[in-house]
CSV table of C-alpha atoms in Angstrom, one decimal:
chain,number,residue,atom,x,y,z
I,1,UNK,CA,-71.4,114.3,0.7
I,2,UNK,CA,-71.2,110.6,2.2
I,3,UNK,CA,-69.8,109.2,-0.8
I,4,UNK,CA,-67.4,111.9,-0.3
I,5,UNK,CA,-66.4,110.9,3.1
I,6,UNK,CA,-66.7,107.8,2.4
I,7,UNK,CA,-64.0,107.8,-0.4
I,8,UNK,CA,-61.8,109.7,2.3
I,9,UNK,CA,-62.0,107.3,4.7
I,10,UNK,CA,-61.3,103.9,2.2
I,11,UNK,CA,-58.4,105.9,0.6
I,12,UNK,CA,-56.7,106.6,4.0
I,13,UNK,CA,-57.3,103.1,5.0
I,14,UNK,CA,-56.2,101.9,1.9
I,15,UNK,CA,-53.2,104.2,2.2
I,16,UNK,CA,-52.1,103.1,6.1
I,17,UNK,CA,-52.2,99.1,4.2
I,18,UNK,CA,-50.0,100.1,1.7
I,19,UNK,CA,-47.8,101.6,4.2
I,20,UNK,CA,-47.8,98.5,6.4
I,21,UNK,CA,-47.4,96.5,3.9
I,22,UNK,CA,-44.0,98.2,2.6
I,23,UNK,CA,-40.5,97.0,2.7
I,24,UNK,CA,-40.0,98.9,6.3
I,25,UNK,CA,-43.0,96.7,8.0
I,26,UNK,CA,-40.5,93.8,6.3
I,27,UNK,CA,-37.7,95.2,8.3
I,28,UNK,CA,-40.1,95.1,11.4
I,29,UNK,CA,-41.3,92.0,10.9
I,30,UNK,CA,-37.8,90.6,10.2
I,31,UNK,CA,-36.1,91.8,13.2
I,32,UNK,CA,-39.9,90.7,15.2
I,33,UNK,CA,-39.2,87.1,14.7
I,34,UNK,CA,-35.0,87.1,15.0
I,35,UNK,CA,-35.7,88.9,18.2
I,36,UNK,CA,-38.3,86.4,19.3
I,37,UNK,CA,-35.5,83.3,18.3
I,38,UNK,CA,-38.6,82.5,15.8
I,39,UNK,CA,-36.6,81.1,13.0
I,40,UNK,CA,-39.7,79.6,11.0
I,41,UNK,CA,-41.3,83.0,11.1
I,42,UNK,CA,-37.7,84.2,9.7
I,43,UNK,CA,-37.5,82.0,7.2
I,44,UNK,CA,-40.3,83.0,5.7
I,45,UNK,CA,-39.4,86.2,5.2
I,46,UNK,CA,-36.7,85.1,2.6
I,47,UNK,CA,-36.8,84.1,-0.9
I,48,UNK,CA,-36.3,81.1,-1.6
I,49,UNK,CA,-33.0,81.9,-3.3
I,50,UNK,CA,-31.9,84.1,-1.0
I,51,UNK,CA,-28.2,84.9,0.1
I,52,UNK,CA,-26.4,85.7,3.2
I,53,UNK,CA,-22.9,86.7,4.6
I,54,UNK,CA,-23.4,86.2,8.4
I,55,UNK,CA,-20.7,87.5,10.6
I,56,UNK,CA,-19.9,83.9,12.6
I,57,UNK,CA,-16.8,81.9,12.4
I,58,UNK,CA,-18.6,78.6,11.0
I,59,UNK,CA,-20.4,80.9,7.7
I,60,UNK,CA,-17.4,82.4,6.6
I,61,UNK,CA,-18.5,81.7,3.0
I,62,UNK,CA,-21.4,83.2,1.2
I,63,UNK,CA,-24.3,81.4,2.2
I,64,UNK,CA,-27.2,80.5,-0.9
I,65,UNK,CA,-30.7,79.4,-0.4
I,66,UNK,CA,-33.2,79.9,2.1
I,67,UNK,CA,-32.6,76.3,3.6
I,68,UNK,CA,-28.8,77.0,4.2
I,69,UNK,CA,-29.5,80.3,5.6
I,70,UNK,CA,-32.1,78.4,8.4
I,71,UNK,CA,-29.2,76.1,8.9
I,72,UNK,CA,-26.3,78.7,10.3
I,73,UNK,CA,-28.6,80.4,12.4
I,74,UNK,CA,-29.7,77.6,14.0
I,75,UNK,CA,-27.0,77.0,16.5
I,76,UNK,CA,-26.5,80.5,17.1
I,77,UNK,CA,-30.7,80.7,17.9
I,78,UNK,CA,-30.2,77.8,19.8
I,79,UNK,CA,-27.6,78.9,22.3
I,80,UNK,CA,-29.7,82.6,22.4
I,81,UNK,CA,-32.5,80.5,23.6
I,82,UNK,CA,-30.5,79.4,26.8
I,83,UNK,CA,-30.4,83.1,27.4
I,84,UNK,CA,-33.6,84.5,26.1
I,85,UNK,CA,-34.6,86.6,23.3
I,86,UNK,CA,-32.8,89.1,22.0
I,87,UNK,CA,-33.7,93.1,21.7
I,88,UNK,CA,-32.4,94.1,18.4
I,89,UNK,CA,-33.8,97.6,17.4
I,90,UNK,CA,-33.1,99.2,14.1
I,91,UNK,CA,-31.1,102.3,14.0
I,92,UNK,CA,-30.4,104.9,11.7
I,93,UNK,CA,-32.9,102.8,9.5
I,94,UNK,CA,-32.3,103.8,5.8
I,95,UNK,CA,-34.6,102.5,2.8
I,96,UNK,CA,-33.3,103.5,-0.4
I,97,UNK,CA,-36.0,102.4,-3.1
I,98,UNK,CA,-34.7,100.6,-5.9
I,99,UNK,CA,-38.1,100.9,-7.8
I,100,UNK,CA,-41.2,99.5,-7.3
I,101,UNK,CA,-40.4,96.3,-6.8
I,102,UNK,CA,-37.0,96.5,-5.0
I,103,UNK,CA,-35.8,98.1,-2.1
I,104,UNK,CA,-32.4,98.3,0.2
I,105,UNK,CA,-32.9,98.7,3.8
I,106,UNK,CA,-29.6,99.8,5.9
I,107,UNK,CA,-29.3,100.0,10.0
I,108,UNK,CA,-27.6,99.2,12.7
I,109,UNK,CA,-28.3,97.1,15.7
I,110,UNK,CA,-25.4,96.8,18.0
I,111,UNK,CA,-24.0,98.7,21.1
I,112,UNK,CA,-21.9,101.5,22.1
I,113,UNK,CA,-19.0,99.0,22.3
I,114,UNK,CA,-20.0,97.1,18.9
I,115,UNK,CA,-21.4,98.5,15.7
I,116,UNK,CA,-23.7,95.5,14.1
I,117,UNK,CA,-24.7,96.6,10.6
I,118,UNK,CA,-27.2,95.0,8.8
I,119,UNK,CA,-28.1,95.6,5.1
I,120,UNK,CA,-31.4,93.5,3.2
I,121,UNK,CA,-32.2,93.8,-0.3
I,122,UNK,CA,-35.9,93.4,-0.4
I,123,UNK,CA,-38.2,92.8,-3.4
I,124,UNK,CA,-42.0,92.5,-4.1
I,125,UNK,CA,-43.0,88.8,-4.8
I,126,UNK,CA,-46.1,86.9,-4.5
I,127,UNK,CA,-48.2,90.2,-3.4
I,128,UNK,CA,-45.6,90.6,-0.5
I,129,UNK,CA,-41.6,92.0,0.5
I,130,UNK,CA,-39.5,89.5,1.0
I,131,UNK,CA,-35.6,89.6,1.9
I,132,UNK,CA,-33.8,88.1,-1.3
I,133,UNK,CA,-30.4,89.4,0.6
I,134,UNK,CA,-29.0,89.9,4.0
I,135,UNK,CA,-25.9,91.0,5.0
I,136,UNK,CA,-24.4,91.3,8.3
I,137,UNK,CA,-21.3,92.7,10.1
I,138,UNK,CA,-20.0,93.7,12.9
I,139,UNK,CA,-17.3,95.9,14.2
I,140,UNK,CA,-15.6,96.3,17.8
């Protein structure tokens, strides 16, 4: 009977790890750091390949590479730190698997006034989910 419970009790923590550990807690942790102007902390959430189309005037272009991607957001982080952090939340969160080792994760994150959608395609690397693509747009 204790080997029992105790079988029950390491699968459902094994379970809840999994779980955390999924593409969503990604999301989390993703918008966690852009909301805390942490852009280390979001940097290493990318690939190091990653791609971007950012909805400023100076990254019109498709952006390539995890280093790039650090360098358009920094003056936009910058100028949010003058103000404080931000308080993106996720809604209408979607995660479409893609199989095991992909995912796409859809939501918005703007106002009433603005919708700000936001689409990552996340895959499985190195034990972890990391965002090998992030798209962002926004519409008044």
């Amino acid at each position: 009977m204790r080997t029992l419970a105790a079988l029950l009790i390491l699968t459902s923590v094994s379970c809840a790890s999994v779980q955390r550990g999924g593409p969503e807690a990604t999301v989390a942790e993703f918008l966690a750091a852009f909301n805390a102007l942490e852009l280390e902390h979001v940097g290493s959430l990318l690939t190091d390949d990653a791609t971007a189309f950012l909805p400023m005037p100076e990254a019109r272009a498709k952006i390539t590479g995890r280093a790039a991607i650090l360098a358009a957001l920094t003056p936009l982080f910058d100028r949010q730190r003058a103000v404080g952090p931000l308080h993106l939340a996720a809604k209408g969160l979607t995660l479409q698997p893609l199989g095991p080792d992909a995912a796409v994760a859809t939501f918005d994150v703007g106002t009433a006034e603005v919708s700000s959608r936001r689409t990552l395609v996340l895959v499985r690397r190195g034990g972890g989910w990391r965002i090998a693509h992030l798209h962002a747009s926004n519409l008044r």
